[in-house]
CSV table of C-alpha atoms in Angstrom, one decimal:
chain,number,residue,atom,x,y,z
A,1,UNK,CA,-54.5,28.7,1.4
A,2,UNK,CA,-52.3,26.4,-1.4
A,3,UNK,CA,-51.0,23.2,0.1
A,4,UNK,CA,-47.2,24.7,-0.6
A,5,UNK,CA,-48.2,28.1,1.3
A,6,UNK,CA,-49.5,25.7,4.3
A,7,UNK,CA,-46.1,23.4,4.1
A,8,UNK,CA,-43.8,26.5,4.2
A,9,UNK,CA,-46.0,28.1,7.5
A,10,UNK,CA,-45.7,24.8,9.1
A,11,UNK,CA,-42.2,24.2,8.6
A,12,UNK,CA,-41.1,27.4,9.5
A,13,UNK,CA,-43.0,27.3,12.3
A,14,UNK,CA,-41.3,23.4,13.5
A,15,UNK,CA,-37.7,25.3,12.5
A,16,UNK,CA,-37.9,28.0,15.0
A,17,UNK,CA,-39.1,25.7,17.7
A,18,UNK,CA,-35.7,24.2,16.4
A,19,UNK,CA,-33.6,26.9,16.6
A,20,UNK,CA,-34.9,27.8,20.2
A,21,UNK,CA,-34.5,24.4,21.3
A,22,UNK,CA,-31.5,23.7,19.9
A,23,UNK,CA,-32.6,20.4,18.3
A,24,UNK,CA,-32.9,18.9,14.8
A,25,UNK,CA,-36.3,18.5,15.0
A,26,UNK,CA,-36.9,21.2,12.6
A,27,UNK,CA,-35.0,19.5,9.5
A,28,UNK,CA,-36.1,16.2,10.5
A,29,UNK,CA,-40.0,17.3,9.7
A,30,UNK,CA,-39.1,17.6,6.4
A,31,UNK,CA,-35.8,15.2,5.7
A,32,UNK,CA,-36.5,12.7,8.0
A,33,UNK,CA,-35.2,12.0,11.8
A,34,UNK,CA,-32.4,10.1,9.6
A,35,UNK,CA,-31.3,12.3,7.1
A,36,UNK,CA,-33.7,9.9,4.7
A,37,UNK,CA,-35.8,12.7,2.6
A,38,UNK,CA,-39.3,12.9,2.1
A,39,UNK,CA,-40.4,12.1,-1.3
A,40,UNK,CA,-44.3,13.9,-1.3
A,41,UNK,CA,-42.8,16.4,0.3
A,42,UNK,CA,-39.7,17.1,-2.3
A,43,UNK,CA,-37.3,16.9,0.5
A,44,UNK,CA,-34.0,15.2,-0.6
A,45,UNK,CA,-32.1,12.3,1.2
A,46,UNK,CA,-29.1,14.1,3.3
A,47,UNK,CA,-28.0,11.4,5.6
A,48,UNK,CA,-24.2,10.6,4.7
A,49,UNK,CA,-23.9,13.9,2.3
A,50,UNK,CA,-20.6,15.5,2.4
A,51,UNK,CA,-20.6,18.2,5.3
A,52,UNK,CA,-19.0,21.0,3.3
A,53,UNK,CA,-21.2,20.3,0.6
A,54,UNK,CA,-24.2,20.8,2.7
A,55,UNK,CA,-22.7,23.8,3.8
A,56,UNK,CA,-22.7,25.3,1.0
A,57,UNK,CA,-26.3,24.4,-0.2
A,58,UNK,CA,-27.3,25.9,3.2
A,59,UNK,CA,-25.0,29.5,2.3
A,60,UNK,CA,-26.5,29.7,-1.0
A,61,UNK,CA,-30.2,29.4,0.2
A,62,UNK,CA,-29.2,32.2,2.9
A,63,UNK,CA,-27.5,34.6,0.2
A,64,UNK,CA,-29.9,33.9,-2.4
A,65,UNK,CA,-28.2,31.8,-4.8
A,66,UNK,CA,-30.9,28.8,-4.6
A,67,UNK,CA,-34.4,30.0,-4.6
A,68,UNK,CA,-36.5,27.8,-2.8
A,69,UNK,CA,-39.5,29.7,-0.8
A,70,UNK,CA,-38.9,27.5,2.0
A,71,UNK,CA,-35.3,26.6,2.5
A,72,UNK,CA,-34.1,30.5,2.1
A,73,UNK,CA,-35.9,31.7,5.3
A,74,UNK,CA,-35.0,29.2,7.3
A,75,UNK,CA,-31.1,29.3,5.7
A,76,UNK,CA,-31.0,33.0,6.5
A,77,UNK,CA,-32.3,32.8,10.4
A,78,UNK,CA,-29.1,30.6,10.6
A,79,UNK,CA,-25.9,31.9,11.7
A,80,UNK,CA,-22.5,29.9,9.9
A,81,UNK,CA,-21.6,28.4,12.4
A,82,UNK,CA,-25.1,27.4,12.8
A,83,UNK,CA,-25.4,26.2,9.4
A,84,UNK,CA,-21.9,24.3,10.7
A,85,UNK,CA,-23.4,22.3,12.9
A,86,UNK,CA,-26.3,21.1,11.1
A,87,UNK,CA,-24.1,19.8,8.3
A,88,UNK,CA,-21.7,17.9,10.3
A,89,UNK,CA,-25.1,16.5,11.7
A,90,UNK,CA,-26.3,15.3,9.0
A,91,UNK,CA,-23.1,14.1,7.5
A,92,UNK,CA,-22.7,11.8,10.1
A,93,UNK,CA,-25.8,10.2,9.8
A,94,UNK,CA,-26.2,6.6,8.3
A,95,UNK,CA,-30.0,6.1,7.0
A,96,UNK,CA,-31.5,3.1,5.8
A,97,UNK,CA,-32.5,3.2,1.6
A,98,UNK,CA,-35.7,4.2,0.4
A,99,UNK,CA,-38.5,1.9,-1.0
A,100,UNK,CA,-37.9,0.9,-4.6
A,101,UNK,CA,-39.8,3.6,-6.7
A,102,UNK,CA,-42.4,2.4,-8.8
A,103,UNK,CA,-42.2,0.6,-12.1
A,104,UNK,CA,-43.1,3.7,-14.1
A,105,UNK,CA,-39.7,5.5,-12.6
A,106,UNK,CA,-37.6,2.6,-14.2
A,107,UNK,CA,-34.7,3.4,-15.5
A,108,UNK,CA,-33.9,3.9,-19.4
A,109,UNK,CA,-30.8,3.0,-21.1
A,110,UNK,CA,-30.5,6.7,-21.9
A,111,UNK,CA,-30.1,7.3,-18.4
A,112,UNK,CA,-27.6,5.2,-17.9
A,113,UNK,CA,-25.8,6.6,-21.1
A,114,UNK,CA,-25.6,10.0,-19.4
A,115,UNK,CA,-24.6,9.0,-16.1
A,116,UNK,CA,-21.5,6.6,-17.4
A,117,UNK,CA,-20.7,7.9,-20.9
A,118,UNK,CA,-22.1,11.5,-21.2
A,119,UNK,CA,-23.0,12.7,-24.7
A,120,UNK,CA,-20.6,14.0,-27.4
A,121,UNK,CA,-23.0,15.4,-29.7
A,122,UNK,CA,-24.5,17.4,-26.3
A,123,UNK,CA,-21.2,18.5,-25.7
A,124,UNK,CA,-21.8,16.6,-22.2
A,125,UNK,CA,-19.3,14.5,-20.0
A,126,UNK,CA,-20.5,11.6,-17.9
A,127,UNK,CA,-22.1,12.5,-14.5
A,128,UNK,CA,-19.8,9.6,-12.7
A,129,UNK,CA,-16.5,12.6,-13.5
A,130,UNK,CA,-17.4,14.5,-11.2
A,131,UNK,CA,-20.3,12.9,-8.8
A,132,UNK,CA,-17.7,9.2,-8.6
A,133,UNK,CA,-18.5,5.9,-10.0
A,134,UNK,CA,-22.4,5.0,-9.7
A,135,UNK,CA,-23.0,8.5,-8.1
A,136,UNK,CA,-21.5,8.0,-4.8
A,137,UNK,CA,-19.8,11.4,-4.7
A,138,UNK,CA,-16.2,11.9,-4.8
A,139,UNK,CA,-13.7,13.3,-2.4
A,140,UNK,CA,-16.1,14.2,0.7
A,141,UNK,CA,-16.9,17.3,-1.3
A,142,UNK,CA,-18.8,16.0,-4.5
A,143,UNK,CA,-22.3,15.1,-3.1
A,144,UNK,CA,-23.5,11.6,-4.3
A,145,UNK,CA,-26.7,11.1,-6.7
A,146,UNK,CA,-27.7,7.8,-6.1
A,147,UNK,CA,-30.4,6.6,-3.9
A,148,UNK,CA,-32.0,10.3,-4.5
A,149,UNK,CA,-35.5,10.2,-5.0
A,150,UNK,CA,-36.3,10.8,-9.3
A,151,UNK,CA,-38.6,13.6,-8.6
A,152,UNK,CA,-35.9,15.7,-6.2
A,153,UNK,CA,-33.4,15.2,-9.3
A,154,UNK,CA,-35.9,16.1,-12.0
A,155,UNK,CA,-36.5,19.4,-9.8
A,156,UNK,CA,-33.0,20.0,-9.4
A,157,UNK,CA,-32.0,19.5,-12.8
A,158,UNK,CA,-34.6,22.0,-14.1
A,159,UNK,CA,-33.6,24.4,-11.4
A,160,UNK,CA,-30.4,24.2,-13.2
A,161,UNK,CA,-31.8,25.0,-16.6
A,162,UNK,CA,-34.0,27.4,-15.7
A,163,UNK,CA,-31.2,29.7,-13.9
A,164,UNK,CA,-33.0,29.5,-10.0
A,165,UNK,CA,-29.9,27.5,-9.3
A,166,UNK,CA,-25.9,29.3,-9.3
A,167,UNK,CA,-24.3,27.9,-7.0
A,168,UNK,CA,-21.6,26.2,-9.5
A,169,UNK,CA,-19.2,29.1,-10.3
A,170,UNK,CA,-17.8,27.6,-13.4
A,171,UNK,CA,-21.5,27.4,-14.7
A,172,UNK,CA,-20.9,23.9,-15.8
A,173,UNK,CA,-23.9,22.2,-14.3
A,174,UNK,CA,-26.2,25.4,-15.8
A,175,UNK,CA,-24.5,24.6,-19.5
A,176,UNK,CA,-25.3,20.9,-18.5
A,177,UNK,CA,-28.7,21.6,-17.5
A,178,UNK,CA,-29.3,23.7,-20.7
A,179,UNK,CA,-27.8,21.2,-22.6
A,180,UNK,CA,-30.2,18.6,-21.9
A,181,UNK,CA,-33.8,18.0,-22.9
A,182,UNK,CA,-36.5,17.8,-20.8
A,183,UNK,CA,-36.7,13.6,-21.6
A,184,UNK,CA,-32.9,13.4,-20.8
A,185,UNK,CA,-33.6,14.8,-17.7
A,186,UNK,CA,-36.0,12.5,-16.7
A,187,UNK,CA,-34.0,9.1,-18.1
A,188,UNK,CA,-31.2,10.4,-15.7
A,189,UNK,CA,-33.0,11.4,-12.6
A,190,UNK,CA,-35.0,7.7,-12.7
A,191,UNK,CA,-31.5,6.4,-13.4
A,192,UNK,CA,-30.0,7.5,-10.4
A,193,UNK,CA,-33.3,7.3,-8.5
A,194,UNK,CA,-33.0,3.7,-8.6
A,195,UNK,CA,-29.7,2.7,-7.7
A,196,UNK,CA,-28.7,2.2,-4.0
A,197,UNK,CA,-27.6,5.0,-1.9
A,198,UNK,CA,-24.0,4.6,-1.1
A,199,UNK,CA,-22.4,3.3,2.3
A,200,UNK,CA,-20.5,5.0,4.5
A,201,UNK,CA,-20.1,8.2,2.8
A,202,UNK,CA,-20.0,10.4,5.8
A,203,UNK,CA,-16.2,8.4,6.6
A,204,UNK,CA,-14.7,10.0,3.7
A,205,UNK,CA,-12.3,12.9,4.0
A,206,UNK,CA,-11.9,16.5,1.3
A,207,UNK,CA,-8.1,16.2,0.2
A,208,UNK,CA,-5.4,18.0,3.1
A,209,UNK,CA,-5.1,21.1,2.6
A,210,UNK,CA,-2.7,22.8,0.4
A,211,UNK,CA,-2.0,26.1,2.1
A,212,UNK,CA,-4.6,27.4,-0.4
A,213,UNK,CA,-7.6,27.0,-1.7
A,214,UNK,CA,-7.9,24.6,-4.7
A,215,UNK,CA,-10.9,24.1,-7.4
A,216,UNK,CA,-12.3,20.8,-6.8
A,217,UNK,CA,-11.3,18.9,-10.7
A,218,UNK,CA,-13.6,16.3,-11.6
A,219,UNK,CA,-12.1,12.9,-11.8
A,220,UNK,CA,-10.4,13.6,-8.4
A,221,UNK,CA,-12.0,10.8,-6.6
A,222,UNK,CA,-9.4,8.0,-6.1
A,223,UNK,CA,-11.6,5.0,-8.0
A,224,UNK,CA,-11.3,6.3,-11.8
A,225,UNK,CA,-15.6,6.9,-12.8
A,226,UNK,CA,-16.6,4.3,-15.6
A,227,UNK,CA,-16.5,5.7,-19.2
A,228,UNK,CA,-14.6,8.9,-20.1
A,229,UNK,CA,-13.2,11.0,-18.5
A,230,UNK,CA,-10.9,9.3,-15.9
A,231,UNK,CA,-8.1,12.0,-15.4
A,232,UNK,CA,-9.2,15.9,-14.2
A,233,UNK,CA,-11.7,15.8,-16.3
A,234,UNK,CA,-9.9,15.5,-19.6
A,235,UNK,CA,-12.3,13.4,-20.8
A,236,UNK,CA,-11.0,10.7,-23.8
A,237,UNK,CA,-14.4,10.1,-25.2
A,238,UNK,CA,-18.1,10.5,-25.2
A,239,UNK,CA,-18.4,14.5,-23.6
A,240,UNK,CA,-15.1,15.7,-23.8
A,241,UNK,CA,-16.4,18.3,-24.4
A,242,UNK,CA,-17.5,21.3,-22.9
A,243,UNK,CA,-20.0,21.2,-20.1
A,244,UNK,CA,-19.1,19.0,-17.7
A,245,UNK,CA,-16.4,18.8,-13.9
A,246,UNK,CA,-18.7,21.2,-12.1
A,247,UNK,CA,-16.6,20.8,-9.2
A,248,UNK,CA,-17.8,20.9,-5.4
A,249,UNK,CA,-20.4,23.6,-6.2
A,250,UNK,CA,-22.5,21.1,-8.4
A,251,UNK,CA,-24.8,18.6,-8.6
A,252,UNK,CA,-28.0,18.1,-6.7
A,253,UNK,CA,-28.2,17.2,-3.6
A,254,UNK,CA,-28.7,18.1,-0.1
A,255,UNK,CA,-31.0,20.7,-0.1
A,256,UNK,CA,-34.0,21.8,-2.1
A,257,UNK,CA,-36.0,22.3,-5.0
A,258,UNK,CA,-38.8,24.6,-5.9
A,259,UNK,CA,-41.2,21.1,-6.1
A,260,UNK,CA,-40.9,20.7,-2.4
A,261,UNK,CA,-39.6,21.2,0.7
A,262,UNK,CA,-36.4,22.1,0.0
A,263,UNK,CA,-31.6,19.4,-1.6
């Protein structure tokens, strides 16, 4: 039996033992008893993430729109308000940051490039439009990137390119994805893997309600993200450009990628 086909067995087995008990034990054996992720085991960070954000990761692995062999049973044996629970769970969590990841994960001026300025000639707007300034999410809907472990980005990234990822309905972070090359990918991912997760995340509250529902814009965080793109999106320089304000749907985050265990 592979070492995947083993992890998936046990952790289904630890999730219904959940479910019966009514405990998080289950999602702890993968993401930590804090939220804190699991880095051998490809298990994101989720401590802090924004509840409706993790709500929707959780819907898409139960209707199919993330593929990941292990999160997508265990999404589908949950009812909503199920899925409910465990986000406002985990959103209200504070864990403490990682280790520092090795040397060889440093991060590249490239990296930072992306994350703060984007790339005209990609056609690609800064990462901080829609994901706030340093990746620390934006609105209590955006999930943050930073303090995310390189190797859960990486995954995420690529599911985005390679299409086992469509839960952004404006198909901006697939064009992104797409967009990028596999060593962009990388520079980012260790970029972001090496800056501090952010504090108090779980205190922030989505916009009041409208009377209906409204596309999340990128930009509508209320510090302006470095570089371009400081108003909805338009961005003034760098990717104005195309791909780019994937909205609430996007990003990578709390729950899965085909490496491991689950964003």
């Amino acid at each position: 039996m592979s070492t995947q086909l083993a992890w998936s067995f046990l952790i289904v087995a630890v999730f219904i033992a959940f479910s019966a008990e009514g405990q998080d034990a289950g999602c702890a054996g993968c993401h930590g008893a804090q939220g804190e992720g699991n880095a051998q085991l490809g298990a994101p960070r989720i401590a802090g993430q924004p509840q409706p954000y993790l709500e929707r990761q959780l819907a898409a692995y139960a209707d199919g729109r993330r593929d990941n062999p292990v999160m997508g049973p265990i999404a589908k044996n949950l009812a909503p308000e199920k899925r409910s629970q465990i986000a406002a769970y985990f959103a209200g969590l504070s864990a403490p940051a990682a280790k520092a990841e090795p040397a060889s994960s440093s991060p590249s001026p490239r990296g930072k490039t992306l994350a703060t300025r984007g790339d005209e000639a990609l056609k690609v707007q800064a990462c901080e439009n829609c994901h706030g300034p340093g990746g620390t999410g934006q609105s209590g809907l955006t999930p943050y990137l930073a303090g995310l472990h390189s190797k859960y980005l990486e995954a995420a990234l690529n599911e985005w390119k390679g299409g086992q990822r469509n839960t952004d309905p404006s198909l901006h972070m697939t064009l992104i994805g797409k967009s990028l090359t596999d060593a962009d990918i990388k520079a980012l991912a260790a970029y972001y893997g090496s800056q501090p997760p952010p504090v108090n995340v779980a205190a922030a509250k989505p916009p009041a309600a409208t009377g209906r529902d409204q596309p999340t814009r990128a930009g509508a965080g209320t510090t302006p993200a470095q570089g371009i793109g400081a108003s909805g999106g338009e961005a003034t320089t760098g990717g104005s450009q195309g791909p780019g304000g994937g909205g609430a749907a996007s990003g990578a985050g709390a729950s899965g990628s085909k490496s491991g265990a689950t964003p």
